[in-house]
Coordinates of C-alpha atoms in Angstrom, one line a residue:
Chain A
M19 CA -14.8 -39.2 30.4
K20 CA -14.2 -37.4 33.7
T21 CA -16.3 -37.2 36.8
I22 CA -16.9 -33.6 37.9
E23 CA -18.6 -32.1 40.8
M24 CA -19.7 -28.5 41.2
T25 CA -22.4 -26.3 42.6
V26 CA -25.0 -25.1 40.1
N27 CA -27.5 -22.5 41.5
G28 CA -26.7 -23.6 45.0
E29 CA -27.1 -27.3 44.4
R30 CA -24.3 -29.9 44.4
V31 CA -24.2 -31.7 41.1
Q32 CA -22.1 -34.6 39.9
A33 CA -21.7 -35.8 36.4
L34 CA -19.7 -37.7 33.9
V35 CA -18.5 -35.5 31.1
E36 CA -16.2 -35.5 28.1
P37 CA -13.4 -33.0 28.7
R38 CA -14.4 -31.2 25.5
T39 CA -17.9 -30.5 26.8
H40 CA -18.1 -26.8 27.4
L41 CA -19.9 -25.4 30.4
A42 CA -22.9 -24.1 28.4
D43 CA -23.5 -27.5 26.9
F44 CA -23.1 -29.0 30.3
L45 CA -25.7 -26.7 31.8
R46 CA -28.2 -27.0 28.9
D47 CA -27.9 -30.7 28.0
H48 CA -26.9 -32.3 31.3
Q49 CA -28.6 -29.9 33.8
R50 CA -31.6 -28.9 31.6
L51 CA -30.9 -25.2 32.4
T52 CA -31.7 -23.8 29.0
G53 CA -31.7 -20.2 30.1
T54 CA -28.0 -20.0 29.2
H55 CA -28.1 -19.3 25.5
L56 CA -25.5 -20.2 22.9
G57 CA -24.9 -17.6 20.1
C58 CA -21.5 -17.6 18.6
E59 CA -20.0 -20.4 20.6
H60 CA -16.5 -18.8 20.5
G61 CA -16.5 -16.1 23.1
V62 CA -17.7 -13.1 21.1
C63 CA -21.4 -12.6 21.6
G64 CA -21.8 -12.9 25.4
A65 CA -25.2 -14.7 25.3
C66 CA -23.8 -17.6 27.4
T67 CA -22.5 -15.4 30.2
V68 CA -22.9 -17.0 33.6
L69 CA -21.3 -16.4 37.0
I70 CA -18.4 -18.7 37.9
D71 CA -17.4 -18.2 41.5
G72 CA -19.3 -14.9 41.5
Q73 CA -17.7 -13.5 38.4
P74 CA -19.2 -13.3 34.9
A75 CA -17.6 -15.6 32.4
R76 CA -18.3 -17.1 28.9
A77 CA -19.7 -20.5 29.4
C78 CA -18.9 -21.5 25.8
I79 CA -15.1 -21.1 26.1
T80 CA -14.9 -22.6 29.6
Y81 CA -15.0 -26.3 29.7
A82 CA -17.1 -28.1 32.4
V83 CA -14.0 -30.0 33.7
Q84 CA -12.4 -26.6 34.5
C85 CA -15.2 -25.8 36.8
E86 CA -14.6 -28.7 39.2
G87 CA -15.4 -27.5 42.7
S88 CA -16.7 -24.1 41.4
E89 CA -19.9 -22.4 42.1
V90 CA -21.8 -21.7 38.9
R91 CA -24.9 -19.5 38.8
T92 CA -27.1 -19.2 35.7
I93 CA -30.0 -16.9 34.9
E94 CA -32.3 -19.5 36.6
G95 CA -30.4 -18.9 39.8
F96 CA -31.5 -15.3 40.4
E97 CA -35.2 -15.8 41.3
D98 CA -34.7 -14.3 44.8
D99 CA -32.1 -11.8 43.9
A100 CA -33.4 -8.3 44.5
L101 CA -31.0 -6.5 42.2
M102 CA -31.7 -9.0 39.4
N103 CA -35.4 -8.3 39.8
E104 CA -34.8 -4.6 39.6
L105 CA -32.9 -5.1 36.4
R106 CA -35.6 -7.4 35.0
A107 CA -38.2 -4.8 35.7
A108 CA -36.0 -2.1 34.1
F109 CA -35.4 -4.2 31.0
S110 CA -39.2 -4.6 30.6
R111 CA -39.9 -1.0 31.2
E112 CA -37.2 0.4 28.9
H113 CA -37.9 -2.1 26.0
A114 CA -34.4 -3.6 26.5
L115 CA -35.3 -6.8 24.7
Q116 CA -37.2 -8.0 21.7
C117 CA -36.4 -11.6 20.9
G118 CA -34.8 -12.2 24.3
F119 CA -31.9 -14.3 23.1
C120 CA -29.2 -12.1 24.5
T121 CA -31.1 -11.2 27.6
P122 CA -29.8 -13.8 30.1
G123 CA -26.2 -12.8 29.3
M124 CA -27.1 -9.1 29.3
L125 CA -28.7 -9.4 32.7
I126 CA -25.8 -11.2 34.2
A127 CA -23.3 -8.7 32.8
A128 CA -25.5 -5.8 33.8
R129 CA -25.8 -7.1 37.4
D130 CA -22.0 -7.3 37.7
L131 CA -21.6 -3.8 36.3
V132 CA -24.1 -2.3 38.8
L133 CA -22.4 -4.0 41.7
R134 CA -18.8 -3.2 40.6
L135 CA -19.2 0.3 39.2
P136 CA -21.6 2.3 41.3
G137 CA -22.5 5.6 39.6
A138 CA -21.3 4.5 36.2
H139 CA -22.4 7.0 33.5
E140 CA -23.7 6.1 30.1
R141 CA -20.4 5.9 28.3
R142 CA -19.0 3.6 30.8
I143 CA -22.1 1.4 30.7
R144 CA -21.8 1.2 26.9
E145 CA -18.2 0.2 27.3
E146 CA -18.8 -2.4 30.0
M147 CA -21.8 -3.9 28.1
S148 CA -19.9 -4.1 24.8
G149 CA -19.1 -7.8 25.3
N150 CA -22.8 -8.7 24.9
L151 CA -24.3 -8.4 21.5
C152 CA -28.0 -7.6 20.8
R153 CA -29.3 -7.7 17.3
C154 CA -32.8 -6.3 18.0
T155 CA -32.8 -3.3 20.2
G156 CA -29.9 -1.1 19.0
Y157 CA -28.8 -1.0 22.7
V158 CA -30.5 2.2 23.6
G159 CA -33.1 0.5 25.7
I160 CA -30.5 -1.7 27.3
V161 CA -28.3 1.2 28.3
H162 CA -31.3 3.1 29.6
A163 CA -32.4 0.1 31.7
V164 CA -29.0 -0.4 33.2
A165 CA -28.5 3.4 33.8
S166 CA -31.9 3.6 35.6
V167 CA -30.9 0.8 38.0
V168 CA -27.4 2.4 38.5
Q169 CA -29.1 5.8 39.2
A170 CA -31.6 4.3 41.6
R171 CA -28.8 3.0 43.7
G172 CA -26.9 6.3 43.7
A173 CA -23.3 7.1 44.8
S174 CA -20.4 7.3 42.4
N175 CA -16.9 5.9 42.9
E176 CA -15.7 6.6 39.4
T177 CA -12.1 7.8 39.6
P178 CA -10.5 10.3 37.3
V179 CA -7.8 9.3 34.8
A180 CA -4.5 8.2 36.3
Q181 CA -2.4 11.1 35.0
A182 CA -3.1 14.5 33.6
P183 CA -2.4 14.9 29.9
T184 CA 0.4 17.4 30.0
A185 CA 2.9 16.0 27.4
S186 CA 4.2 19.5 26.5
S187 CA 5.3 20.3 30.1
A188 CA 6.9 16.9 30.7
P189 CA 10.6 17.2 31.5
R190 CA 13.0 16.6 28.6
F191 CA 15.9 14.1 28.9
T192 CA 18.3 12.2 26.8
P193 CA 17.8 8.4 27.2
V194 CA 21.0 6.5 28.0
E195 CA 20.1 3.4 26.2
D196 CA 19.9 3.6 22.4
R197 CA 19.4 0.2 21.0
A198 CA 19.6 0.6 17.2
E199 CA 16.2 -0.5 16.0
E200 CA 17.6 -1.6 12.7
K201 CA 19.5 -4.4 14.5
R202 CA 16.3 -6.0 15.7
Q203 CA 14.5 -5.7 12.4
S204 CA 13.0 -8.8 11.2
A205 CA 14.1 -10.1 7.8
S206 CA 10.8 -11.6 6.7
P207 CA 9.6 -10.5 3.4
V208 CA 6.0 -9.4 3.0
G209 CA 4.2 -8.9 -0.3
A210 CA 0.8 -7.8 -1.4
G211 CA -2.3 -10.0 -1.5
T212 CA -1.6 -13.7 -1.3
R213 CA 1.6 -13.4 -3.3
I214 CA 4.9 -13.2 -1.4
E215 CA 8.3 -12.5 -2.8
D216 CA 11.8 -12.9 -1.6
E217 CA 15.2 -12.9 -3.1
V218 CA 18.5 -14.7 -2.2
I219 CA 21.9 -14.5 -3.8
V220 CA 24.0 -17.6 -3.8
K221 CA 27.7 -17.7 -4.6
H222 CA 27.4 -20.3 -7.3
P223 CA 27.3 -19.8 -11.1
L224 CA 23.9 -19.6 -12.7
E225 CA 24.2 -22.9 -14.7
R226 CA 25.1 -24.9 -11.6
V227 CA 22.1 -23.4 -9.6
W228 CA 19.8 -24.1 -12.6
A229 CA 21.0 -27.7 -12.7
A230 CA 20.5 -28.1 -9.0
F231 CA 17.0 -26.8 -9.3
A232 CA 16.1 -29.6 -11.6
D233 CA 16.5 -31.9 -8.6
M234 CA 12.9 -31.8 -7.5
P235 CA 13.1 -33.9 -4.3
G236 CA 16.1 -31.8 -3.2
V237 CA 14.2 -28.5 -3.9
A238 CA 11.1 -29.7 -2.2
A239 CA 13.0 -30.8 0.9
C240 CA 14.2 -27.2 1.3
L241 CA 10.6 -26.3 2.3
P242 CA 10.5 -26.1 6.1
G243 CA 8.6 -29.0 7.5
A244 CA 8.5 -30.9 4.3
E245 CA 8.8 -34.7 4.1
I246 CA 9.1 -36.4 0.7
T247 CA 7.6 -39.9 0.6
E248 CA 7.8 -40.6 -3.1
S249 CA 9.4 -39.0 -6.1
A250 CA 9.3 -39.7 -9.8
G251 CA 11.0 -37.4 -12.3
S252 CA 9.8 -33.8 -11.8
S253 CA 7.0 -34.7 -9.4
V254 CA 7.0 -35.6 -5.7
K255 CA 4.6 -36.8 -3.1
G256 CA 4.9 -36.0 0.5
R257 CA 3.7 -34.0 3.4
I258 CA 4.3 -30.6 4.8
T259 CA 3.8 -30.0 8.5
V260 CA 3.2 -26.5 9.7
K261 CA 2.8 -25.2 13.2
F262 CA 1.3 -21.8 13.8
G263 CA 0.9 -21.2 17.5
P264 CA -1.7 -23.7 18.8
M265 CA -2.6 -24.6 15.2
R266 CA -1.0 -27.5 13.5
A267 CA -1.6 -29.1 10.2
A268 CA 0.0 -31.7 8.0
F269 CA -0.9 -31.2 4.4
A270 CA -0.4 -34.4 2.4
G271 CA -0.3 -34.1 -1.3
A272 CA 1.8 -33.8 -4.4
A273 CA 3.9 -31.2 -6.1
A274 CA 5.1 -31.0 -9.7
L275 CA 7.8 -28.9 -11.4
E276 CA 7.5 -27.0 -14.6
R277 CA 10.7 -25.4 -16.1
D278 CA 11.3 -22.8 -18.7
E279 CA 14.9 -23.4 -19.8
A280 CA 15.3 -20.3 -21.9
A281 CA 14.0 -17.9 -19.3
K282 CA 15.7 -19.8 -16.4
R283 CA 12.3 -19.8 -14.7
G284 CA 10.4 -22.6 -13.0
V285 CA 7.2 -23.1 -11.0
I286 CA 6.5 -25.8 -8.4
R287 CA 2.8 -26.4 -8.1
G288 CA 1.8 -28.1 -5.0
A289 CA -1.5 -29.0 -3.3
G290 CA -2.4 -31.0 -0.3
Q291 CA -5.0 -31.8 2.4
D292 CA -4.8 -31.9 6.1
A293 CA -6.5 -35.1 7.1
L294 CA -7.4 -34.0 10.6
S295 CA -9.2 -30.7 9.7
S296 CA -10.1 -31.5 6.0
S297 CA -8.5 -28.2 5.1
R298 CA -6.9 -27.9 1.7
A299 CA -3.9 -25.8 0.8
R300 CA -2.5 -24.9 -2.6
G301 CA 0.7 -23.1 -3.3
D302 CA 2.7 -22.2 -6.4
I303 CA 6.3 -21.4 -5.8
T304 CA 8.0 -19.6 -8.7
Y305 CA 11.7 -19.1 -9.1
S306 CA 13.6 -17.1 -11.5
L307 CA 17.4 -17.2 -11.8
S308 CA 19.7 -14.4 -13.1
D309 CA 23.4 -13.7 -13.1
A310 CA 24.3 -11.5 -10.1
G311 CA 27.9 -11.1 -11.4
G312 CA 31.2 -12.5 -9.9
G313 CA 30.0 -16.1 -10.3
S314 CA 26.9 -15.5 -8.1
T315 CA 23.3 -16.1 -8.9
R316 CA 20.2 -14.2 -7.9
I317 CA 17.2 -16.4 -7.1
A318 CA 13.9 -14.5 -7.1
L319 CA 11.3 -16.5 -5.3
G320 CA 7.6 -16.0 -5.2
I321 CA 4.7 -17.9 -3.7
D322 CA 1.0 -17.7 -4.4
Y323 CA -1.1 -19.6 -1.9
S324 CA -4.6 -20.3 -0.9
L325 CA -6.3 -22.1 2.0
Q326 CA -9.7 -23.6 2.0
G327 CA -11.8 -25.5 4.6
P328 CA -12.0 -25.2 8.4
L329 CA -8.5 -23.8 8.9
A330 CA -9.4 -20.9 6.6
Q331 CA -11.8 -19.8 9.3
F332 CA -8.8 -18.2 10.9
S333 CA -9.7 -14.8 9.6
R334 CA -6.5 -12.9 10.2
G335 CA -5.1 -12.9 6.7
G336 CA -2.2 -10.6 7.5
L337 CA -0.9 -13.1 10.1
V338 CA -1.1 -16.0 7.6
K339 CA 0.7 -13.9 5.0
E340 CA 3.5 -13.1 7.5
F341 CA 3.7 -16.8 8.3
V342 CA 3.9 -17.8 4.7
G343 CA 6.5 -15.0 4.2
R344 CA 8.6 -16.6 6.9
M345 CA 8.3 -20.0 5.2
V346 CA 9.5 -18.5 2.0
A347 CA 12.4 -16.9 3.8
E348 CA 13.3 -20.2 5.3
F349 CA 13.0 -21.9 2.0
A350 CA 15.4 -19.4 0.5
A351 CA 17.8 -19.8 3.4
N352 CA 17.7 -23.6 3.0
L353 CA 18.4 -23.4 -0.7
D354 CA 21.3 -21.1 0.0
R355 CA 22.7 -23.4 2.7
R356 CA 22.3 -26.5 0.7
L357 CA 23.9 -25.0 -2.4
A358 CA 26.7 -23.8 -0.3
A359 CA 27.2 -27.3 1.0
G360 CA 27.5 -28.4 -2.6
T361 CA 24.3 -30.4 -2.9
L362 CA 20.6 -30.2 -2.9
A363 CA 20.2 -33.7 -1.7
P364 CA 17.6 -34.2 1.1
P365 CA 19.0 -33.7 4.6
P366 CA 19.0 -36.4 7.2
A367 CA 15.5 -37.3 8.4
A368 CA 15.9 -35.7 11.8
Q369 CA 16.1 -32.3 10.2
L370 CA 12.7 -32.7 8.5
D371 CA 11.0 -32.8 11.9
A372 CA 9.2 -29.5 12.2
G373 CA 9.6 -29.7 15.9
K374 CA 10.7 -26.9 18.1
V375 CA 14.4 -27.7 18.1
F376 CA 14.6 -27.8 14.3
W377 CA 12.6 -24.6 14.2
K378 CA 14.9 -22.9 16.5
W379 CA 18.0 -24.1 14.8
L380 CA 16.6 -23.1 11.4
W381 CA 15.7 -19.7 12.7
S382 CA 19.1 -19.0 14.0
R383 CA 20.5 -20.2 10.7
I384 CA 18.3 -17.9 8.7
K385 CA 19.2 -14.9 10.9
A386 CA 22.9 -15.6 10.3
I387 CA 22.3 -16.1 6.5
F388 CA 20.3 -12.9 6.2
K389 CA 22.9 -10.9 8.0
L390 CA 25.5 -12.2 5.7
R391 CA 23.3 -11.4 2.7
R392 CA 22.7 -7.8 3.7
R393 CA 26.4 -7.2 4.0
A394 CA 26.9 -8.8 0.6
L395 CA 24.4 -6.5 -0.9
Chain B
M19 CA -18.4 -25.2 17.3
K20 CA -17.6 -28.2 19.3
P21 CA -13.9 -28.9 19.9
A22 CA -12.3 -32.1 18.8
A23 CA -11.9 -34.6 21.6
F24 CA -9.0 -33.9 24.0
D25 CA -7.9 -35.3 27.3
Y26 CA -7.6 -33.0 30.3
M27 CA -5.5 -33.0 33.4
R28 CA -5.0 -30.5 36.3
P29 CA -1.5 -30.6 37.8
R30 CA -1.0 -29.6 41.4
D31 CA 2.3 -27.8 40.8
V32 CA 4.6 -26.5 38.1
G33 CA 6.8 -29.7 38.2
E34 CA 3.8 -31.9 37.5
A35 CA 2.6 -29.6 34.7
L36 CA 6.1 -29.7 33.0
K37 CA 6.2 -33.5 33.3
A38 CA 2.8 -33.8 31.6
L39 CA 3.8 -31.5 28.8
R40 CA 7.1 -33.3 28.3
G41 CA 5.4 -36.7 28.2
A42 CA 3.0 -35.5 25.5
N43 CA 5.6 -35.0 22.8
G44 CA 4.3 -31.7 21.7
E45 CA 0.7 -32.9 21.5
A46 CA -0.3 -31.0 24.7
K47 CA -1.2 -27.4 25.3
P48 CA -1.1 -25.7 28.6
I49 CA -4.4 -23.9 29.4
A50 CA -5.0 -21.2 31.9
G51 CA -8.0 -18.9 31.4
G52 CA -8.5 -20.4 27.9
Q53 CA -9.9 -17.2 26.5
S54 CA -7.8 -17.4 23.4
L55 CA -7.3 -21.1 23.2
G56 CA -11.0 -21.8 23.9
P57 CA -12.2 -20.1 20.6
M58 CA -9.5 -21.9 18.7
L59 CA -10.5 -25.2 20.2
N60 CA -14.2 -24.6 19.4
L61 CA -13.4 -23.7 15.8
R62 CA -11.1 -26.7 15.6
L63 CA -8.2 -24.5 14.6
A64 CA -6.3 -26.1 17.4
R65 CA -6.6 -29.8 18.1
P66 CA -4.3 -30.7 21.0
K67 CA -4.5 -34.2 22.4
L68 CA -4.2 -33.0 26.0
L69 CA -4.9 -29.9 27.9
V70 CA -2.8 -29.2 30.9
D71 CA -4.8 -26.8 33.1
V72 CA -2.3 -24.7 35.1
S73 CA -4.9 -22.2 36.3
R74 CA -5.2 -23.8 39.8
I75 CA -1.5 -23.8 40.6
D76 CA -1.2 -21.4 43.5
S77 CA 2.4 -20.4 42.9
L78 CA 1.4 -19.0 39.5
K79 CA -1.3 -16.8 41.0
E80 CA 0.8 -14.5 43.2
I81 CA 1.5 -10.8 42.8
K82 CA 4.6 -9.8 44.7
D83 CA 6.3 -6.5 45.5
E84 CA 10.0 -7.0 45.0
G85 CA 10.9 -3.4 45.9
D86 CA 12.0 -2.1 42.5
A87 CA 9.7 -4.3 40.6
W88 CA 6.3 -6.1 40.7
R89 CA 6.4 -9.9 40.0
I90 CA 3.1 -11.0 38.5
G91 CA 2.3 -14.7 38.4
A92 CA 1.5 -16.1 35.0
C93 CA -2.1 -17.0 36.1
V94 CA -3.0 -13.6 37.4
T95 CA -6.1 -12.5 35.5
H96 CA -6.6 -9.3 33.7
A97 CA -9.5 -8.5 36.1
Q98 CA -7.2 -8.8 39.1
L99 CA -4.9 -6.2 37.6
E100 CA -7.8 -4.0 36.6
D101 CA -9.2 -4.0 40.2
K102 CA -6.0 -3.6 42.1
A103 CA -3.7 -0.8 41.0
L104 CA -0.1 -1.7 41.7
P105 CA 1.7 1.5 43.0
G106 CA 4.4 2.5 40.5
C107 CA 2.8 0.5 37.7
E108 CA -0.5 2.2 37.3
L109 CA -0.3 1.6 33.6
L110 CA -1.1 -2.1 34.2
A111 CA -4.5 -1.4 35.5
H112 CA -5.2 1.1 32.7
V113 CA -4.3 -1.6 30.1
A114 CA -6.0 -4.4 32.0
R115 CA -9.4 -2.6 32.0
R116 CA -9.2 -2.4 28.2
V117 CA -8.5 -6.1 27.5
A118 CA -11.5 -7.6 25.7
Y119 CA -14.6 -7.7 28.0
R120 CA -15.0 -8.1 31.7
A121 CA -16.3 -11.7 31.3
V122 CA -13.1 -12.5 29.4
R123 CA -10.9 -10.5 31.8
N124 CA -12.2 -12.6 34.7
R125 CA -10.6 -15.7 33.3
G126 CA -7.9 -14.6 30.8
T127 CA -4.4 -14.4 32.3
V128 CA -1.3 -12.3 31.7
G129 CA 0.9 -15.4 31.2
G130 CA -1.6 -16.9 28.8
S131 CA -1.7 -13.8 26.7
L132 CA 2.1 -13.7 26.5
A133 CA 2.4 -17.4 25.6
H134 CA -0.4 -17.3 23.0
A135 CA 1.5 -14.4 21.4
D136 CA -1.3 -12.9 19.4
P137 CA 0.4 -9.8 17.9
A138 CA -2.7 -7.7 18.5
A139 CA -2.8 -8.6 22.2
D140 CA -2.2 -5.9 24.8
W141 CA 0.3 -7.6 27.1
P142 CA 3.1 -8.5 24.6
L143 CA 3.1 -4.8 23.6
V144 CA 2.8 -3.2 27.0
L145 CA 5.3 -5.5 28.8
A146 CA 7.8 -4.9 26.1
A147 CA 7.4 -1.1 26.6
L148 CA 7.8 -1.5 30.3
D149 CA 11.0 -3.6 29.8
A150 CA 9.5 -6.5 31.7
V151 CA 11.3 -9.9 32.0
V152 CA 9.5 -13.1 31.6
R153 CA 10.4 -16.1 33.8
V154 CA 10.0 -19.4 32.0
A155 CA 9.8 -22.7 33.8
G156 CA 11.2 -25.7 32.0
P157 CA 12.8 -29.1 32.6
A158 CA 16.2 -27.6 33.5
G159 CA 14.7 -25.0 35.9
S160 CA 13.8 -21.4 35.3
R161 CA 15.2 -19.0 32.7
E162 CA 14.5 -15.4 32.1
V163 CA 13.7 -13.8 28.8
R164 CA 13.2 -10.1 28.1
A165 CA 9.6 -9.4 27.2
D166 CA 10.7 -7.6 24.0
A167 CA 12.4 -10.8 22.9
F168 CA 9.9 -13.3 24.1
M169 CA 7.7 -13.3 21.1
T170 CA 9.5 -14.2 17.9
A171 CA 6.7 -14.1 15.4
A172 CA 2.9 -14.1 15.3
F173 CA 1.7 -16.9 17.7
T174 CA 5.3 -18.0 18.1
T175 CA 7.5 -17.5 21.2
V176 CA 10.8 -18.7 22.6
L177 CA 8.8 -21.3 24.7
A178 CA 9.6 -24.9 24.0
D179 CA 6.7 -27.4 24.1
D180 CA 7.7 -28.4 27.6
E181 CA 8.0 -24.9 29.0
I182 CA 5.5 -22.6 30.6
V183 CA 5.5 -19.0 31.6
E184 CA 6.0 -18.8 35.4
S185 CA 5.8 -15.0 36.1
V186 CA 6.6 -11.6 34.7
R187 CA 8.8 -9.1 36.5
V188 CA 7.7 -5.6 35.7
P189 CA 10.2 -2.9 36.9
K190 CA 8.7 0.1 38.6
P191 CA 9.5 3.2 36.6
G192 CA 11.3 6.0 38.5
A193 CA 9.5 9.0 40.0
G194 CA 8.1 11.3 37.3
A195 CA 7.9 8.6 34.7
R196 CA 5.1 9.0 32.2
W197 CA 3.4 6.6 29.9
G198 CA 1.0 6.5 27.0
Y199 CA -1.0 3.6 25.6
Y200 CA -3.3 3.9 22.7
K201 CA -5.2 1.4 20.6
F202 CA -7.6 1.6 17.7
C203 CA -10.4 -0.9 18.0
R204 CA -13.3 -1.0 15.6
K205 CA -15.5 -2.0 18.5
T206 CA -14.6 -1.8 22.2
G207 CA -12.9 -4.9 23.3
E208 CA -12.1 -6.3 19.9
F209 CA -8.6 -6.9 18.8
P210 CA -7.0 -3.5 17.8
E211 CA -6.2 -2.5 14.3
A212 CA -3.2 -0.5 15.6
A213 CA -1.6 0.0 19.0
A214 CA 1.3 1.8 20.6
A215 CA 2.8 1.9 24.1
L216 CA 5.3 4.5 25.4
L217 CA 7.3 4.8 28.6
L218 CA 9.3 7.9 29.4
D219 CA 11.4 7.6 32.5
P220 CA 13.6 10.7 33.1
E221 CA 15.0 9.3 36.4
R222 CA 16.3 6.2 34.7
R223 CA 16.9 8.0 31.5
T224 CA 15.0 5.4 29.4
A225 CA 12.5 6.0 26.7
R226 CA 10.8 3.0 25.2
L227 CA 8.2 3.1 22.5
F228 CA 6.7 0.1 20.8
A229 CA 4.2 -0.3 17.9
G230 CA 1.9 -3.3 18.2
A231 CA -1.0 -5.0 16.4
L232 CA 1.3 -5.6 13.4
D233 CA 1.6 -9.0 11.6
R234 CA 4.7 -9.5 13.7
P235 CA 5.8 -9.0 17.3
P236 CA 5.7 -5.4 18.8
Q237 CA 8.4 -3.4 17.1
P238 CA 10.7 -0.9 19.0
L239 CA 10.6 2.7 17.7
D240 CA 13.8 3.7 19.5
G241 CA 14.7 6.7 17.4
V242 CA 11.2 8.1 17.9
A243 CA 11.3 7.4 21.6
R244 CA 14.6 9.3 21.8
A245 CA 13.1 12.3 20.0
V246 CA 10.1 12.3 22.3
A247 CA 12.4 12.2 25.4
Q248 CA 14.5 15.0 24.1
E249 CA 12.0 17.3 22.4
G250 CA 8.6 16.2 23.8
T251 CA 7.4 15.2 20.3
A252 CA 8.2 13.5 17.1
S253 CA 7.0 14.2 13.6
A254 CA 4.5 12.0 11.7
D255 CA 7.1 11.6 9.0
M256 CA 9.7 10.3 11.4
I257 CA 7.2 7.8 12.8
A258 CA 6.1 6.7 9.4
A259 CA 9.7 6.2 8.3
A260 CA 10.4 4.1 11.3
L261 CA 7.3 1.9 10.7
A262 CA 8.2 1.5 7.0
R263 CA 11.5 0.0 8.1
L264 CA 10.1 -2.2 10.9
A265 CA 6.9 -3.3 9.3
P266 CA 7.5 -3.0 5.5
G267 CA 4.3 -4.9 4.5
L268 CA 1.9 -2.2 5.6
G269 CA -0.2 -0.4 3.0
P270 CA -0.7 3.3 3.1
A271 CA -3.9 3.3 5.1
A272 CA -2.6 0.7 7.6
R273 CA 0.5 2.7 8.1
K274 CA -1.4 5.9 8.7
L275 CA -3.5 4.2 11.3
R276 CA -0.4 3.0 13.1
V277 CA 1.3 6.4 12.9
T278 CA -1.8 8.0 14.5
A279 CA -1.8 5.4 17.3
V280 CA 1.8 6.2 18.0
Q281 CA 1.1 9.9 18.0
R282 CA -1.8 9.5 20.4
A283 CA 0.3 7.4 22.7
I284 CA 2.9 10.2 22.7
L285 CA 0.2 12.8 23.3
Q286 CA -1.1 10.8 26.3
S287 CA 2.3 10.7 28.0

């Protein structure tokens, strides 16, 4: 708990809050100022918009502790504000609200717009108000209401675009710098759907690689961030730690290996749960070996994966796919490196730490390996 | 929509912030405006044990004219750049005005956007095109990283757990330089589906074109930039071929959208 002090609607307030209490909850639950509404609670809908030190801000993604010493003004704090009263009248007149849930946020955003952009025309008003969602009105009434207040105040300071669009008449020149874009190309493989494929060629005969792949703990340890806690025959138990920007998860679970001797194909089926978020992940890694000639073996890797639970709320599938693609590439690089070293035995514990140092080291290794691979191909 | 419990501290200076981050063994996250981290905390996608609030550190909030470049502190907000055009770098105000919504721009910061490294964010793309240099503060002092090499993958940068972005140095393009910036957003202020940024600087003889909003960091379309500098245009086929090499996972519709964003950025310049 932290003691915080701030000004709310002109009055000094002091309170004991948890750092995770966001400003909107603080205003509603601690200050009983329920005019600040909560819609989406992750910064999208704008219903919770208040003024912090005179500027509109989302109260749901600003924590109360961050407002120490600030001046906060909520919809209740505009009783004597002439401009807000004009806007209120305009909202009533133009039918700019129905259920009223978005209205406090709308009014605060609109007031800021009117003050900041005198003479704003309809298109700009629509653009500026786009951070506040309304599910009743279709926005027409809201735009009319704001436009009427803007017009009543007169005077425009809208500036024209910064440069005239005259691409064809721009001077021609030859750039001195020509960094070959191929050189900076990323090596991560990307496949369709939730299946990702990659391929690696190792300079070891097929039989030897096939034999090495039977070593389940050794193969599993090639997964970046994996930690094997228990192993028995073709199955292992352990944990895989992943870090994706501010997101971290440690999926604890088990994996088992199935092999098709004749086809030189295998599948590692793994599933685990992140204790902290209760998210579940499942992934099947398939590998298929073939002779690449000259005593080398081609390893075709594929992964099918799925994610369920709170972490699956992260709705940017493409990014997760790219991330899993990088993991597959790292897995391939680890296999290659470990086979080259003559063993698939698990590396020293320190290397299993998915920390930044390991990550960086691994990344540089992968880059080196992939450069070599391209030349070899 | 309530975040998991975390501790919070507000260091007075960069040194104190770094010390706090170092002491947390990777369990801390720096927070500035919190406009990207906040939603992730509320959704419990991110669950750091400690937030280190760097937003009140004065040295991170300065905008300085260094003659041939502008130095922008990590905690300068998008709204500050929107409201104050920096002579020679007018593109910054143009871009800032289009970042999310005003209520977000008032708190979100340039350094935070870089460090968060969302591939669809505006600054990683634009600062790469402008050939900016990121100054990173860490335990061994400051180091500089080119903006086009700062982000290594989606949500991943060269920053270590105990490093923060200190400032960004944006070179002023030469007289007669032209730029283009285009992004496709389904709705104003949402993350774009496709984006491109171009800088043509005849005086310095540099042409930089980057495609953004991919599943990976902004990608340099050097060949296309060169063609635009020399001939004033580049064919859709050439752009599509470059994108196929640099972002091979794109489906036909996604690629088309990106080709068009690049073409519109070129047309704007």
